[in-house]
């Protein structure tokens, strides 16, 4: 519909999950076998889709934020334990991409902004580029958080990702720009690591690095 909806998805078992829209009754999904697909459609309002894949390993999920362009958000949550998370933007469509949380794949569509929150535990995440030559902008903000954007893709905000790798992937001319804060910063950069004010991030496959201090 055209309303601004809050839609939540929580995986509760390999083939089970719950879905809730705003304050309506919770919908339980059960009995899904391996390689099943579930799509959440946000419609035309300014929607927020909150995805907690949990243990729903039988499911491949599509989070379709819908229209209008410029205002929909998809939030991915880890768990209280140590999580393994990856994010890969679509090479052709800026508002699309894929996030994998502990082996559960979610394809997001028409998301104008994306948030990944590792929550508790010592989480390991890989934020990927595309197979093309990418222009990546990274802004660490401390406390295992920051932001990242690949080319014109939807901006990504990350929170509580304690071990983070930025992998530009396979392009021949990938450029990483590292933005520090507006204050006095301590920055160290090598071909495989950037540390900003004590926040260390691993780098992979970047052909050039620019520090914006």
Short mmCIF file of C-alpha atoms in Angstrom, two decimals:
data_model
loop_
_atom_site.label_atom_id
_atom_site.label_comp_id
_atom_site.label_asym_id
_atom_site.label_seq_id
_atom_site.Cartn_x
_atom_site.Cartn_y
_atom_site.Cartn_z
CA UNK A 1 0.00 0.00 0.00
CA UNK A 2 1.04 3.65 0.12
CA UNK A 3 1.51 3.81 3.90
CA UNK A 4 4.86 4.09 5.67
CA UNK A 5 5.17 0.60 7.11
CA UNK A 6 7.47 -1.01 9.67
CA UNK A 7 7.98 -4.61 8.54
CA UNK A 8 10.00 -7.11 10.55
CA UNK A 9 11.24 -10.59 9.67
CA UNK A 10 12.77 -12.93 12.27
CA UNK A 11 14.10 -16.39 11.46
CA UNK A 12 13.26 -18.79 14.28
CA UNK A 13 14.38 -22.17 12.88
CA UNK A 14 15.82 -23.61 9.66
CA UNK A 15 12.42 -23.60 7.97
CA UNK A 16 10.50 -21.15 10.13
CA UNK A 17 10.18 -17.41 10.70
CA UNK A 18 7.82 -14.72 11.91
CA UNK A 19 6.70 -11.58 10.06
CA UNK A 20 5.03 -8.52 11.53
CA UNK A 21 3.72 -5.38 9.83
CA UNK A 22 3.35 -2.36 12.13
CA UNK A 23 1.25 -3.32 15.15
CA UNK A 24 -0.73 -6.02 13.36
CA UNK A 25 -0.80 -9.64 14.46
CA UNK A 26 2.42 -11.62 14.00
CA UNK A 27 2.40 -14.06 11.08
CA UNK A 28 4.22 -17.37 11.65
CA UNK A 29 5.84 -19.14 8.70
CA UNK A 30 6.63 -22.83 9.20
CA UNK A 31 7.47 -25.98 7.29
CA UNK A 32 9.76 -24.48 4.66
CA UNK A 33 12.13 -27.01 3.13
CA UNK A 34 15.62 -26.30 1.85
CA UNK A 35 15.95 -23.77 -1.01
CA UNK A 36 12.59 -22.15 -0.25
CA UNK A 37 12.01 -18.48 -1.13
CA UNK A 38 10.21 -15.78 0.84
CA UNK A 39 9.53 -12.23 -0.40
CA UNK A 40 8.59 -9.27 1.81
CA UNK A 41 7.09 -6.41 -0.20
CA UNK A 42 7.08 -2.93 1.29
CA UNK A 43 4.80 -1.22 -1.22
CA UNK A 44 4.84 2.48 -2.08
CA UNK A 45 5.27 4.13 1.33
CA UNK A 46 8.41 5.22 3.20
CA UNK A 47 9.07 1.76 4.58
CA UNK A 48 11.57 0.26 7.01
CA UNK A 49 12.19 -3.47 6.62
CA UNK A 50 13.97 -4.98 9.62
CA UNK A 51 15.55 -8.33 8.77
CA UNK A 52 16.80 -10.70 11.46
CA UNK A 53 17.58 -13.89 9.50
CA UNK A 54 18.48 -15.88 12.62
CA UNK A 55 18.63 -19.59 11.88
CA UNK A 56 16.32 -19.64 8.82
CA UNK A 57 18.90 -21.44 6.69
CA UNK A 58 16.27 -23.12 4.47
CA UNK A 59 15.17 -19.73 3.17
CA UNK A 60 16.42 -17.30 0.56
CA UNK A 61 14.74 -14.01 1.37
CA UNK A 62 13.90 -11.03 -0.82
CA UNK A 63 13.32 -7.72 0.96
CA UNK A 64 11.55 -5.53 -1.61
CA UNK A 65 11.32 -2.01 -0.19
CA UNK A 66 9.23 -0.77 -3.14
CA UNK A 67 8.67 2.87 -4.06
CA UNK A 68 9.06 5.77 -3.78
CA UNK A 69 12.71 6.22 -4.61
CA UNK A 70 14.81 7.97 -1.98
CA UNK A 71 13.15 7.00 1.28
CA UNK A 72 13.10 3.24 2.00
CA UNK A 73 15.46 1.53 4.42
CA UNK A 74 16.42 -2.10 4.98
CA UNK A 75 18.03 -3.00 8.33
CA UNK A 76 19.90 -6.28 8.84
CA UNK A 77 20.46 -7.57 12.36
CA UNK A 78 22.93 -10.14 13.58
CA UNK A 79 22.60 -12.03 16.85
CA UNK A 80 23.96 -11.78 20.38
CA UNK A 81 26.66 -14.28 19.39
CA UNK A 82 29.59 -13.93 16.96
CA UNK A 83 28.19 -13.50 13.43
CA UNK A 84 29.61 -13.82 9.92
CA UNK A 85 28.12 -11.22 7.60
CA UNK A 86 28.71 -10.06 4.02
CA UNK A 87 27.27 -7.31 1.86
CA UNK A 88 27.51 -7.12 -1.95
CA UNK A 89 25.91 -4.31 -3.97
CA UNK A 90 24.30 -5.02 -7.32
CA UNK A 91 26.62 -3.98 -10.14
CA UNK A 92 23.78 -2.67 -12.33
CA UNK A 93 21.01 -1.38 -10.02
CA UNK A 94 22.08 1.03 -7.28
CA UNK A 95 19.26 0.23 -4.84
CA UNK A 96 19.72 -3.56 -5.00
CA UNK A 97 22.17 -5.93 -3.37
CA UNK A 98 22.69 -9.02 -1.24
CA UNK A 99 23.42 -9.48 2.46
CA UNK A 100 24.31 -12.86 3.97
CA UNK A 101 24.04 -13.31 7.74
CA UNK A 102 25.34 -16.62 9.09
CA UNK A 103 24.60 -18.41 5.83
CA UNK A 104 21.11 -16.94 5.32
CA UNK A 105 20.89 -14.93 2.09
CA UNK A 106 18.69 -11.86 1.72
CA UNK A 107 18.42 -10.03 -1.60
CA UNK A 108 17.29 -6.44 -1.11
CA UNK A 109 15.48 -4.46 -3.81
CA UNK A 110 14.71 -0.72 -4.06
CA UNK A 111 16.43 0.13 -0.76
CA UNK A 112 17.65 3.71 -0.70
CA UNK A 113 19.63 3.08 2.50
CA UNK A 114 20.94 -0.06 4.20
CA UNK A 115 21.97 -0.68 7.81
CA UNK A 116 23.89 -3.69 9.12
CA UNK A 117 23.92 -4.08 12.91
CA UNK A 118 26.05 -6.92 14.22
CA UNK A 119 24.56 -6.55 17.73
CA UNK A 120 26.42 -8.62 20.33
CA UNK A 121 29.41 -10.92 19.93
CA UNK A 122 32.63 -10.39 18.02
CA UNK A 123 31.22 -10.11 14.52
CA UNK A 124 33.17 -10.57 11.28
CA UNK A 125 31.92 -8.81 8.17
CA UNK A 126 33.06 -8.42 4.57
CA UNK A 127 31.78 -5.43 2.62
CA UNK A 128 32.32 -6.13 -1.07
CA UNK A 129 32.62 -4.09 -4.20
CA UNK A 130 31.59 -5.33 -7.65
CA UNK A 131 33.45 -7.06 -10.48
CA UNK A 132 33.83 -3.69 -12.21
CA UNK A 133 36.24 -0.87 -11.34
CA UNK A 134 34.71 0.65 -8.22
CA UNK A 135 34.90 3.98 -6.43
CA UNK A 136 34.39 3.14 -2.76
CA UNK A 137 34.00 5.67 0.04
CA UNK A 138 34.62 4.50 3.61
CA UNK A 139 34.07 6.57 6.76
CA UNK A 140 34.93 4.79 10.03
CA UNK A 141 33.23 6.44 13.00
CA UNK A 142 34.58 4.39 15.91
CA UNK A 143 32.95 1.79 18.15
CA UNK A 144 33.05 -0.73 15.28
CA UNK A 145 30.79 1.50 13.17
CA UNK A 146 30.88 3.69 10.10
CA UNK A 147 29.53 4.06 6.60
CA UNK A 148 30.42 2.80 3.15
CA UNK A 149 29.22 3.46 -0.40
CA UNK A 150 30.23 1.64 -3.58
CA UNK A 151 29.87 3.80 -6.69
CA UNK A 152 26.30 5.13 -6.65
CA UNK A 153 24.91 2.26 -4.60
CA UNK A 154 22.61 2.83 -1.65
CA UNK A 155 24.71 4.08 1.29
CA UNK A 156 25.46 1.48 3.94
CA UNK A 157 25.70 2.25 7.66
CA UNK A 158 27.39 -0.43 9.76
CA UNK A 159 27.24 -0.84 13.53
CA UNK A 160 28.96 -3.23 15.92
CA UNK A 161 31.08 -5.02 13.29
CA UNK A 162 34.24 -5.75 15.24
CA UNK A 163 36.26 -7.41 12.45
CA UNK A 164 35.68 -5.74 9.10
CA UNK A 165 37.12 -6.31 5.63
CA UNK A 166 36.49 -3.97 2.69
CA UNK A 167 37.02 -6.05 -0.46
CA UNK A 168 36.88 -4.15 -3.76
CA UNK A 169 36.57 -7.49 -5.59
CA UNK A 170 37.66 -8.03 -9.18
CA UNK A 171 37.87 -4.65 -10.93
CA UNK A 172 41.19 -3.51 -12.37
CA UNK A 173 40.94 0.10 -11.21
CA UNK A 174 39.29 0.11 -7.79
CA UNK A 175 39.72 3.25 -5.69
CA UNK A 176 39.06 3.51 -1.95
CA UNK A 177 38.60 6.93 -0.36
CA UNK A 178 38.89 6.94 3.43
CA UNK A 179 37.15 9.86 5.14
CA UNK A 180 38.32 10.71 8.64
CA UNK A 181 36.43 12.88 11.13
CA UNK A 182 36.18 16.66 11.29
CA UNK A 183 38.55 16.68 14.27
CA UNK A 184 42.21 15.79 14.76
CA UNK A 185 42.65 12.21 13.56
CA UNK A 186 45.26 9.48 13.86
CA UNK A 187 45.35 7.54 10.58
CA UNK A 188 47.53 4.68 9.39
CA UNK A 189 47.14 3.19 5.90
CA UNK A 190 48.86 0.27 4.18
CA UNK A 191 47.82 -1.73 1.13
CA UNK A 192 46.02 -4.21 3.40
CA UNK A 193 44.85 -2.14 6.37
CA UNK A 194 43.47 1.22 7.39
CA UNK A 195 43.32 2.32 11.02
CA UNK A 196 41.45 5.50 11.91
CA UNK A 197 41.57 6.65 15.52
CA UNK A 198 42.23 3.11 16.69
CA UNK A 199 39.55 1.49 14.52
CA UNK A 200 41.28 -1.11 12.32
CA UNK A 201 39.82 -2.39 9.04
CA UNK A 202 41.28 -4.89 6.59
CA UNK A 203 41.58 -3.94 2.91
CA UNK A 204 41.59 -6.27 -0.11
CA UNK A 205 41.89 -5.72 -3.87
CA UNK A 206 42.02 -1.91 -3.87
CA UNK A 207 44.32 -0.59 -6.59
CA UNK A 208 44.50 2.93 -5.12
CA UNK A 209 43.71 4.50 -1.75
CA UNK A 210 42.96 8.16 -1.00
CA UNK A 211 42.95 9.54 2.55
CA UNK A 212 40.63 12.50 3.12
CA UNK A 213 41.79 13.93 6.45
#
